[in-house]
């Protein structure tokens, strides 16, 4: 069986379970379950702390896992990213009191407080900066007020909590993170069960991103219509019973669907419909 690590709690847990369910895998019914077997798909799921998943995968005890890019890098584990999943996105930034620093080059000789010591230490080293890193578990904003550090490094979404603490972000982002699939570095990339798992998740990602669009149009307007809905390879075009009309079907980006429908209507297309895609293989 394919052995897969899944986040047991936190912001990664719910979306990961939902994606796996959409991909056709059984998921646990109670949060207390730490392991379930999906015999129909020959998969065994282990529910672990998100911070530990990359370490378990790097040990070879588990084949692959779902975790955050930030947690992978912070762990220093011998594991690598093989598929971004598009949820749990976050940005890591430096912040300080106004006037303390303008960029990473101003951090020489300073102390940085963070909950992600591995990420910050790597970023400083890659930037050639000699600074101290202090590890704190949460609420790093208070580190500056209490004199533990001059700089903090943390996840920034709106920046409201930082501004409330009298701090401001500076410099370029340290990194951008999201949920990812990881495997042990150097593991067989072509293992069939792993490839099947990745194809299923990729199918979910495409199904969430696209909708199927159907419409009728006059033959003389077909080229303009196809330019608006090129599909992935090309649209399907079928003649209608009424001479001079054709039916067209194509996948279009969901976020652009309403605009495309307006543009099709403007050139004379009618009976324009969109339907959700629940699963696919490309």
PDB file of C-alpha atoms in Angstrom:
ATOM      1  CA  UNK A   1       0.000   0.000   0.000  1.00  0.00           C
ATOM      2  CA  UNK A   2       0.995   3.610  -0.582  1.00  0.00           C
ATOM      3  CA  UNK A   3       1.652   5.217   2.818  1.00  0.00           C
ATOM      4  CA  UNK A   4       0.675   8.897   2.949  1.00  0.00           C
ATOM      5  CA  UNK A   5       1.057  11.458   5.739  1.00  0.00           C
ATOM      6  CA  UNK A   6      -1.818  13.935   6.154  1.00  0.00           C
ATOM      7  CA  UNK A   7      -2.015  16.960   8.522  1.00  0.00           C
ATOM      8  CA  UNK A   8      -4.036  16.051  11.614  1.00  0.00           C
ATOM      9  CA  UNK A   9      -4.970  19.630  12.598  1.00  0.00           C
ATOM     10  CA  UNK A  10      -4.500  23.302  11.789  1.00  0.00           C
ATOM     11  CA  UNK A  11      -5.157  25.276   8.618  1.00  0.00           C
ATOM     12  CA  UNK A  12      -3.806  22.473   6.417  1.00  0.00           C
ATOM     13  CA  UNK A  13      -5.984  19.689   7.802  1.00  0.00           C
ATOM     14  CA  UNK A  14      -9.480  20.540   6.545  1.00  0.00           C
ATOM     15  CA  UNK A  15      -8.549  21.583   2.978  1.00  0.00           C
ATOM     16  CA  UNK A  16      -6.229  18.568   2.613  1.00  0.00           C
ATOM     17  CA  UNK A  17      -8.978  16.155   3.671  1.00  0.00           C
ATOM     18  CA  UNK A  18     -11.450  17.861   1.325  1.00  0.00           C
ATOM     19  CA  UNK A  19      -9.060  17.573  -1.627  1.00  0.00           C
ATOM     20  CA  UNK A  20      -8.359  13.915  -0.898  1.00  0.00           C
ATOM     21  CA  UNK A  21     -12.106  13.229  -0.683  1.00  0.00           C
ATOM     22  CA  UNK A  22     -12.632  14.944  -4.059  1.00  0.00           C
ATOM     23  CA  UNK A  23      -9.843  12.768  -5.443  1.00  0.00           C
ATOM     24  CA  UNK A  24     -11.805   9.665  -4.453  1.00  0.00           C
ATOM     25  CA  UNK A  25      -9.977   8.654  -1.271  1.00  0.00           C
ATOM     26  CA  UNK A  26     -11.588   7.646   2.002  1.00  0.00           C
ATOM     27  CA  UNK A  27     -10.910   9.987   4.908  1.00  0.00           C
ATOM     28  CA  UNK A  28     -11.266   9.657   8.653  1.00  0.00           C
ATOM     29  CA  UNK A  29     -14.651  10.245  10.259  1.00  0.00           C
ATOM     30  CA  UNK A  30     -13.352  11.330  13.655  1.00  0.00           C
ATOM     31  CA  UNK A  31     -10.460  13.632  14.504  1.00  0.00           C
ATOM     32  CA  UNK A  32      -9.139  11.097  17.018  1.00  0.00           C
ATOM     33  CA  UNK A  33      -8.301   8.603  14.279  1.00  0.00           C
ATOM     34  CA  UNK A  34      -4.548   8.582  13.612  1.00  0.00           C
ATOM     35  CA  UNK A  35      -4.531   6.003  10.821  1.00  0.00           C
ATOM     36  CA  UNK A  36      -7.034   4.682   8.299  1.00  0.00           C
ATOM     37  CA  UNK A  37      -6.784   2.202   5.452  1.00  0.00           C
ATOM     38  CA  UNK A  38      -8.452   2.723   2.074  1.00  0.00           C
ATOM     39  CA  UNK A  39      -8.260  -0.822   0.635  1.00  0.00           C
ATOM     40  CA  UNK A  40     -10.073   0.040  -2.580  1.00  0.00           C
ATOM     41  CA  UNK A  41      -7.366   2.526  -3.516  1.00  0.00           C
ATOM     42  CA  UNK A  42      -4.526   0.600  -1.832  1.00  0.00           C
ATOM     43  CA  UNK A  43      -3.617   3.612   0.332  1.00  0.00           C
ATOM     44  CA  UNK A  44      -2.888   3.960   4.035  1.00  0.00           C
ATOM     45  CA  UNK A  45      -3.242   7.426   5.574  1.00  0.00           C
ATOM     46  CA  UNK A  46      -1.398   8.557   8.700  1.00  0.00           C
ATOM     47  CA  UNK A  47      -2.607  11.730  10.451  1.00  0.00           C
ATOM     48  CA  UNK A  48       0.383  13.561  11.894  1.00  0.00           C
ATOM     49  CA  UNK A  49       1.408  16.990  13.168  1.00  0.00           C
ATOM     50  CA  UNK A  50       2.045  19.149  10.082  1.00  0.00           C
ATOM     51  CA  UNK A  51       5.520  20.109  11.373  1.00  0.00           C
ATOM     52  CA  UNK A  52       6.532  16.436  11.596  1.00  0.00           C
ATOM     53  CA  UNK A  53       5.349  15.235   8.186  1.00  0.00           C
ATOM     54  CA  UNK A  54       8.470  16.137   6.182  1.00  0.00           C
ATOM     55  CA  UNK A  55      10.632  14.376   8.781  1.00  0.00           C
ATOM     56  CA  UNK A  56       8.576  11.168   8.613  1.00  0.00           C
ATOM     57  CA  UNK A  57       8.673  11.211   4.819  1.00  0.00           C
ATOM     58  CA  UNK A  58      12.419  11.872   4.733  1.00  0.00           C
ATOM     59  CA  UNK A  59      12.973   8.818   6.959  1.00  0.00           C
ATOM     60  CA  UNK A  60      11.446   6.574   4.289  1.00  0.00           C
ATOM     61  CA  UNK A  61       8.815   5.249   6.698  1.00  0.00           C
ATOM     62  CA  UNK A  62       6.114   7.007   4.680  1.00  0.00           C
ATOM     63  CA  UNK A  63       6.068   7.374   0.908  1.00  0.00           C
ATOM     64  CA  UNK A  64       4.686  10.907   0.516  1.00  0.00           C
ATOM     65  CA  UNK A  65       2.977  13.556   2.597  1.00  0.00           C
ATOM     66  CA  UNK A  66       0.980  16.768   2.481  1.00  0.00           C
ATOM     67  CA  UNK A  67       2.452  19.675   4.420  1.00  0.00           C
ATOM     68  CA  UNK A  68       3.343  23.335   3.970  1.00  0.00           C
ATOM     69  CA  UNK A  69       6.317  24.572   1.952  1.00  0.00           C
ATOM     70  CA  UNK A  70       7.296  26.641   4.990  1.00  0.00           C
ATOM     71  CA  UNK A  71       7.246  23.569   7.237  1.00  0.00           C
ATOM     72  CA  UNK A  72       9.316  21.560   4.756  1.00  0.00           C
ATOM     73  CA  UNK A  73      12.030  24.218   4.600  1.00  0.00           C
ATOM     74  CA  UNK A  74      11.902  24.917   8.327  1.00  0.00           C
ATOM     75  CA  UNK A  75      12.348  21.221   9.152  1.00  0.00           C
ATOM     76  CA  UNK A  76      15.562  20.846   7.155  1.00  0.00           C
ATOM     77  CA  UNK A  77      14.367  17.329   6.325  1.00  0.00           C
ATOM     78  CA  UNK A  78      15.773  15.348   3.421  1.00  0.00           C
ATOM     79  CA  UNK A  79      12.521  15.733   1.461  1.00  0.00           C
ATOM     80  CA  UNK A  80      11.451  17.653  -1.623  1.00  0.00           C
ATOM     81  CA  UNK A  81       8.351  19.291  -3.058  1.00  0.00           C
ATOM     82  CA  UNK A  82       6.713  17.456  -5.959  1.00  0.00           C
ATOM     83  CA  UNK A  83       3.317  19.181  -6.328  1.00  0.00           C
ATOM     84  CA  UNK A  84       1.918  22.532  -5.121  1.00  0.00           C
ATOM     85  CA  UNK A  85      -1.722  22.267  -4.024  1.00  0.00           C
ATOM     86  CA  UNK A  86      -2.883  25.887  -4.111  1.00  0.00           C
ATOM     87  CA  UNK A  87      -4.357  26.245  -0.612  1.00  0.00           C
ATOM     88  CA  UNK A  88      -3.067  27.536   2.761  1.00  0.00           C
ATOM     89  CA  UNK A  89      -1.096  30.263   1.002  1.00  0.00           C
ATOM     90  CA  UNK A  90       0.997  32.590   3.169  1.00  0.00           C
ATOM     91  CA  UNK A  91       3.862  35.083   2.892  1.00  0.00           C
ATOM     92  CA  UNK A  92       6.812  35.393   5.273  1.00  0.00           C
ATOM     93  CA  UNK A  93       8.138  38.870   5.937  1.00  0.00           C
ATOM     94  CA  UNK A  94      10.517  40.715   8.220  1.00  0.00           C
ATOM     95  CA  UNK A  95       9.054  43.444  10.436  1.00  0.00           C
ATOM     96  CA  UNK A  96      10.363  45.949  12.960  1.00  0.00           C
ATOM     97  CA  UNK A  97       9.664  49.321  14.489  1.00  0.00           C
ATOM     98  CA  UNK A  98       9.697  52.058  11.825  1.00  0.00           C
ATOM     99  CA  UNK A  99      13.215  53.224  10.970  1.00  0.00           C
ATOM    100  CA  UNK A 100      14.982  50.092  12.246  1.00  0.00           C
ATOM    101  CA  UNK A 101      15.698  48.516   8.852  1.00  0.00           C
ATOM    102  CA  UNK A 102      14.846  48.941   5.173  1.00  0.00           C
ATOM    103  CA  UNK A 103      16.040  45.599   3.827  1.00  0.00           C
ATOM    104  CA  UNK A 104      17.791  42.348   4.674  1.00  0.00           C
ATOM    105  CA  UNK A 105      21.219  44.008   4.364  1.00  0.00           C
ATOM    106  CA  UNK A 106      20.383  46.083   7.458  1.00  0.00           C
ATOM    107  CA  UNK A 107      20.115  42.957   9.629  1.00  0.00           C
ATOM    108  CA  UNK A 108      23.855  42.414  10.175  1.00  0.00           C
ATOM    109  CA  UNK A 109      24.553  42.175  13.893  1.00  0.00           C
ATOM    110  CA  UNK A 110      20.863  42.232  14.842  1.00  0.00           C
ATOM    111  CA  UNK A 111      18.647  39.604  16.487  1.00  0.00           C
ATOM    112  CA  UNK A 112      15.607  38.166  14.719  1.00  0.00           C
ATOM    113  CA  UNK A 113      12.785  36.455  16.634  1.00  0.00           C
ATOM    114  CA  UNK A 114      10.660  33.893  14.787  1.00  0.00           C
ATOM    115  CA  UNK A 115       8.710  30.668  15.084  1.00  0.00           C
ATOM    116  CA  UNK A 116      10.395  29.460  11.883  1.00  0.00           C
ATOM    117  CA  UNK A 117      14.073  29.365  12.781  1.00  0.00           C
ATOM    118  CA  UNK A 118      15.051  27.081   9.904  1.00  0.00           C
ATOM    119  CA  UNK A 119      13.502  29.335   7.236  1.00  0.00           C
ATOM    120  CA  UNK A 120      14.990  32.537   8.649  1.00  0.00           C
ATOM    121  CA  UNK A 121      18.447  31.075   9.272  1.00  0.00           C
ATOM    122  CA  UNK A 122      18.575  29.776   5.691  1.00  0.00           C
ATOM    123  CA  UNK A 123      17.394  33.085   4.244  1.00  0.00           C
ATOM    124  CA  UNK A 124      19.974  35.046   6.232  1.00  0.00           C
ATOM    125  CA  UNK A 125      22.748  32.627   5.257  1.00  0.00           C
ATOM    126  CA  UNK A 126      21.742  32.729   1.582  1.00  0.00           C
ATOM    127  CA  UNK A 127      21.792  36.545   1.775  1.00  0.00           C
ATOM    128  CA  UNK A 128      25.227  36.599   3.433  1.00  0.00           C
ATOM    129  CA  UNK A 129      23.881  38.212   6.608  1.00  0.00           C
ATOM    130  CA  UNK A 130      25.436  37.624  10.044  1.00  0.00           C
ATOM    131  CA  UNK A 131      22.496  37.894  12.468  1.00  0.00           C
ATOM    132  CA  UNK A 132      21.242  35.956  15.487  1.00  0.00           C
ATOM    133  CA  UNK A 133      17.983  34.022  15.363  1.00  0.00           C
ATOM    134  CA  UNK A 134      15.847  33.462  18.463  1.00  0.00           C
ATOM    135  CA  UNK A 135      13.163  30.757  18.310  1.00  0.00           C
ATOM    136  CA  UNK A 136       9.783  31.598  19.860  1.00  0.00           C
ATOM    137  CA  UNK A 137       6.531  29.636  19.687  1.00  0.00           C
ATOM    138  CA  UNK A 138       3.894  32.114  18.561  1.00  0.00           C
ATOM    139  CA  UNK A 139       3.125  35.770  19.381  1.00  0.00           C
ATOM    140  CA  UNK A 140       6.507  36.929  18.116  1.00  0.00           C
ATOM    141  CA  UNK A 141       5.239  40.546  17.889  1.00  0.00           C
ATOM    142  CA  UNK A 142       5.931  41.006  21.624  1.00  0.00           C
ATOM    143  CA  UNK A 143       9.607  40.056  21.215  1.00  0.00           C
ATOM    144  CA  UNK A 144      10.539  43.590  20.163  1.00  0.00           C
ATOM    145  CA  UNK A 145       8.532  45.272  22.915  1.00  0.00           C
ATOM    146  CA  UNK A 146      10.181  43.057  25.529  1.00  0.00           C
ATOM    147  CA  UNK A 147      13.666  43.592  24.128  1.00  0.00           C
ATOM    148  CA  UNK A 148      14.255  39.990  23.024  1.00  0.00           C
ATOM    149  CA  UNK A 149      14.949  41.031  19.427  1.00  0.00           C
ATOM    150  CA  UNK A 150      15.060  44.082  17.170  1.00  0.00           C
ATOM    151  CA  UNK A 151      13.432  42.246  14.242  1.00  0.00           C
ATOM    152  CA  UNK A 152      10.740  39.622  13.863  1.00  0.00           C
ATOM    153  CA  UNK A 153      10.011  37.275  10.958  1.00  0.00           C
ATOM    154  CA  UNK A 154       6.529  35.849  10.658  1.00  0.00           C
ATOM    155  CA  UNK A 155       3.597  35.013   8.407  1.00  0.00           C
ATOM    156  CA  UNK A 156       1.945  38.213   7.159  1.00  0.00           C
ATOM    157  CA  UNK A 157      -1.566  38.243   5.709  1.00  0.00           C
ATOM    158  CA  UNK A 158      -3.136  41.698   6.108  1.00  0.00           C
ATOM    159  CA  UNK A 159      -0.470  43.156   8.425  1.00  0.00           C
ATOM    160  CA  UNK A 160      -3.127  44.372  10.883  1.00  0.00           C
ATOM    161  CA  UNK A 161      -1.637  42.633  13.941  1.00  0.00           C
ATOM    162  CA  UNK A 162       1.787  44.066  13.131  1.00  0.00           C
ATOM    163  CA  UNK A 163       0.449  47.600  12.785  1.00  0.00           C
ATOM    164  CA  UNK A 164      -1.438  47.208  16.059  1.00  0.00           C
ATOM    165  CA  UNK A 165       1.893  46.328  17.671  1.00  0.00           C
ATOM    166  CA  UNK A 166       3.535  49.413  16.163  1.00  0.00           C
ATOM    167  CA  UNK A 167       5.525  47.416  13.620  1.00  0.00           C
ATOM    168  CA  UNK A 168       5.885  47.557   9.846  1.00  0.00           C
ATOM    169  CA  UNK A 169       7.107  45.066   7.263  1.00  0.00           C
ATOM    170  CA  UNK A 170      10.208  45.869   5.232  1.00  0.00           C
ATOM    171  CA  UNK A 171      12.242  44.420   2.401  1.00  0.00           C
ATOM    172  CA  UNK A 172      11.298  41.666  -0.007  1.00  0.00           C
ATOM    173  CA  UNK A 173       9.301  38.635   1.216  1.00  0.00           C
ATOM    174  CA  UNK A 174      11.387  35.875   2.756  1.00  0.00           C
ATOM    175  CA  UNK A 175       9.271  33.275   0.971  1.00  0.00           C
ATOM    176  CA  UNK A 176       5.774  32.421  -0.231  1.00  0.00           C
ATOM    177  CA  UNK A 177       4.265  29.224   1.089  1.00  0.00           C
ATOM    178  CA  UNK A 178       1.324  26.960   0.312  1.00  0.00           C
ATOM    179  CA  UNK A 179       0.301  23.353   0.846  1.00  0.00           C
ATOM    180  CA  UNK A 180       2.468  20.916  -1.104  1.00  0.00           C
ATOM    181  CA  UNK A 181       3.040  17.205  -1.630  1.00  0.00           C
ATOM    182  CA  UNK A 182       6.506  16.051  -0.517  1.00  0.00           C
ATOM    183  CA  UNK A 183       8.549  12.908  -0.954  1.00  0.00           C
ATOM    184  CA  UNK A 184      11.957  11.757   0.226  1.00  0.00           C
ATOM    185  CA  UNK A 185      14.737  13.359  -1.793  1.00  0.00           C
ATOM    186  CA  UNK A 186      15.941  10.954  -4.469  1.00  0.00           C
ATOM    187  CA  UNK A 187      12.923   8.637  -4.231  1.00  0.00           C
ATOM    188  CA  UNK A 188      11.726   6.947  -7.419  1.00  0.00           C
ATOM    189  CA  UNK A 189       9.833   9.614  -9.368  1.00  0.00           C
ATOM    190  CA  UNK A 190       8.103   7.073 -11.569  1.00  0.00           C
ATOM    191  CA  UNK A 191       6.590   4.810  -8.894  1.00  0.00           C
ATOM    192  CA  UNK A 192       3.134   3.968 -10.358  1.00  0.00           C
ATOM    193  CA  UNK A 193       1.103   4.405  -7.159  1.00  0.00           C
ATOM    194  CA  UNK A 194       2.688   7.796  -6.477  1.00  0.00           C
ATOM    195  CA  UNK A 195       2.030   8.914 -10.046  1.00  0.00           C
ATOM    196  CA  UNK A 196      -1.602   7.817  -9.799  1.00  0.00           C
ATOM    197  CA  UNK A 197      -1.999   9.784  -6.556  1.00  0.00           C
ATOM    198  CA  UNK A 198      -0.486  12.904  -8.139  1.00  0.00           C
ATOM    199  CA  UNK A 199      -2.707  12.588 -11.231  1.00  0.00           C
ATOM    200  CA  UNK A 200      -5.782  12.478  -9.024  1.00  0.00           C
ATOM    201  CA  UNK A 201      -4.772  15.600  -7.136  1.00  0.00           C
ATOM    202  CA  UNK A 202      -3.891  17.382 -10.375  1.00  0.00           C
ATOM    203  CA  UNK A 203      -7.332  16.425 -11.666  1.00  0.00           C
ATOM    204  CA  UNK A 204      -8.927  18.072  -8.616  1.00  0.00           C
ATOM    205  CA  UNK A 205      -6.856  21.218  -9.146  1.00  0.00           C
ATOM    206  CA  UNK A 206      -7.963  21.459 -12.784  1.00  0.00           C
ATOM    207  CA  UNK A 207     -11.595  20.729 -11.905  1.00  0.00           C
ATOM    208  CA  UNK A 208     -11.523  23.565  -9.377  1.00  0.00           C
ATOM    209  CA  UNK A 209      -9.935  25.961 -11.847  1.00  0.00           C
ATOM    210  CA  UNK A 210     -12.029  25.331 -14.977  1.00  0.00           C
ATOM    211  CA  UNK A 211     -15.682  24.985 -15.955  1.00  0.00           C
ATOM    212  CA  UNK A 212     -17.179  23.378 -19.034  1.00  0.00           C
ATOM    213  CA  UNK A 213     -18.846  25.880 -21.376  1.00  0.00           C
ATOM    214  CA  UNK A 214     -21.405  24.940 -24.046  1.00  0.00           C
ATOM    215  CA  UNK A 215     -23.016  27.311 -26.543  1.00  0.00           C
ATOM    216  CA  UNK A 216     -24.526  27.563 -30.016  1.00  0.00           C
ATOM    217  CA  UNK A 217     -23.311  29.983 -32.666  1.00  0.00           C
ATOM    218  CA  UNK A 218     -23.596  30.732 -36.370  1.00  0.00           C
ATOM    219  CA  UNK A 219     -20.952  29.117 -38.568  1.00  0.00           C
ATOM    220  CA  UNK A 220     -19.758  32.499 -39.794  1.00  0.00           C
ATOM    221  CA  UNK A 221     -19.017  33.518 -36.182  1.00  0.00           C
ATOM    222  CA  UNK A 222     -17.250  30.266 -35.267  1.00  0.00           C
ATOM    223  CA  UNK A 223     -13.679  31.538 -35.610  1.00  0.00           C
ATOM    224  CA  UNK A 224     -14.390  34.505 -33.310  1.00  0.00           C
ATOM    225  CA  UNK A 225     -16.102  32.207 -30.828  1.00  0.00           C
ATOM    226  CA  UNK A 226     -13.253  29.683 -30.831  1.00  0.00           C
ATOM    227  CA  UNK A 227     -10.786  32.510 -30.215  1.00  0.00           C
ATOM    228  CA  UNK A 228     -12.710  33.255 -27.014  1.00  0.00           C
ATOM    229  CA  UNK A 229     -12.893  29.575 -25.967  1.00  0.00           C
ATOM    230  CA  UNK A 230      -9.790  27.791 -27.291  1.00  0.00           C
ATOM    231  CA  UNK A 231     -10.073  25.025 -24.685  1.00  0.00           C
ATOM    232  CA  UNK A 232      -7.049  23.022 -23.603  1.00  0.00           C
ATOM    233  CA  UNK A 233      -6.274  21.498 -27.005  1.00  0.00           C
ATOM    234  CA  UNK A 234      -9.203  22.752 -29.075  1.00  0.00           C
ATOM    235  CA  UNK A 235     -12.977  22.950 -28.573  1.00  0.00           C
ATOM    236  CA  UNK A 236     -15.452  20.310 -29.693  1.00  0.00           C
ATOM    237  CA  UNK A 237     -17.632  21.594 -32.569  1.00  0.00           C
ATOM    238  CA  UNK A 238     -20.759  19.719 -33.734  1.00  0.00           C
ATOM    239  CA  UNK A 239     -23.315  20.673 -36.417  1.00  0.00           C
ATOM    240  CA  UNK A 240     -26.854  21.424 -35.262  1.00  0.00           C
ATOM    241  CA  UNK A 241     -30.082  20.359 -36.981  1.00  0.00           C
ATOM    242  CA  UNK A 242     -30.703  23.938 -38.077  1.00  0.00           C
ATOM    243  CA  UNK A 243     -28.386  24.612 -41.007  1.00  0.00           C
ATOM    244  CA  UNK A 244     -25.718  27.233 -40.410  1.00  0.00           C
ATOM    245  CA  UNK A 245     -25.524  26.653 -36.645  1.00  0.00           C
ATOM    246  CA  UNK A 246     -22.979  24.657 -34.608  1.00  0.00           C
ATOM    247  CA  UNK A 247     -22.698  23.600 -30.965  1.00  0.00           C
ATOM    248  CA  UNK A 248     -19.382  24.296 -29.239  1.00  0.00           C
ATOM    249  CA  UNK A 249     -17.976  22.822 -26.031  1.00  0.00           C
ATOM    250  CA  UNK A 250     -14.742  23.868 -24.339  1.00  0.00           C
ATOM    251  CA  UNK A 251     -13.101  24.157 -20.917  1.00  0.00           C
ATOM    252  CA  UNK A 252     -12.610  27.756 -19.790  1.00  0.00           C
ATOM    253  CA  UNK A 253     -11.064  29.285 -16.642  1.00  0.00           C
ATOM    254  CA  UNK A 254     -13.787  29.571 -14.000  1.00  0.00           C
ATOM    255  CA  UNK A 255     -12.755  33.070 -12.932  1.00  0.00           C
ATOM    256  CA  UNK A 256     -13.181  34.326 -16.513  1.00  0.00           C
ATOM    257  CA  UNK A 257     -16.401  32.470 -17.316  1.00  0.00           C
ATOM    258  CA  UNK A 258     -18.818  35.388 -16.889  1.00  0.00           C
ATOM    259  CA  UNK A 259     -16.728  37.722 -19.071  1.00  0.00           C
ATOM    260  CA  UNK A 260     -16.419  35.036 -21.769  1.00  0.00           C
ATOM    261  CA  UNK A 261     -20.185  34.486 -21.708  1.00  0.00           C
ATOM    262  CA  UNK A 262     -20.728  38.227 -22.236  1.00  0.00           C
ATOM    263  CA  UNK A 263     -18.271  38.291 -25.144  1.00  0.00           C
ATOM    264  CA  UNK A 264     -19.874  35.229 -26.763  1.00  0.00           C
ATOM    265  CA  UNK A 265     -23.323  36.744 -26.461  1.00  0.00           C
ATOM    266  CA  UNK A 266     -22.055  39.943 -28.059  1.00  0.00           C
ATOM    267  CA  UNK A 267     -20.983  38.068 -31.211  1.00  0.00           C
ATOM    268  CA  UNK A 268     -24.295  36.224 -31.479  1.00  0.00           C
ATOM    269  CA  UNK A 269     -23.757  33.012 -29.521  1.00  0.00           C
ATOM    270  CA  UNK A 270     -26.808  31.714 -27.706  1.00  0.00           C
ATOM    271  CA  UNK A 271     -27.797  28.947 -25.249  1.00  0.00           C
ATOM    272  CA  UNK A 272     -24.563  29.597 -23.352  1.00  0.00           C
ATOM    273  CA  UNK A 273     -24.197  27.266 -20.368  1.00  0.00           C
ATOM    274  CA  UNK A 274     -21.484  26.517 -17.829  1.00  0.00           C
ATOM    275  CA  UNK A 275     -21.243  23.349 -15.734  1.00  0.00           C
ATOM    276  CA  UNK A 276     -18.875  22.390 -12.954  1.00  0.00           C
ATOM    277  CA  UNK A 277     -16.160  19.794 -13.524  1.00  0.00           C
ATOM    278  CA  UNK A 278     -15.954  17.282 -10.674  1.00  0.00           C
ATOM    279  CA  UNK A 279     -12.989  15.264 -11.881  1.00  0.00           C
ATOM    280  CA  UNK A 280     -10.710  15.041 -14.889  1.00  0.00           C
ATOM    281  CA  UNK A 281      -7.525  13.577 -16.326  1.00  0.00           C
ATOM    282  CA  UNK A 282      -5.520  15.644 -18.778  1.00  0.00           C
TER     283      UNK A 282
END
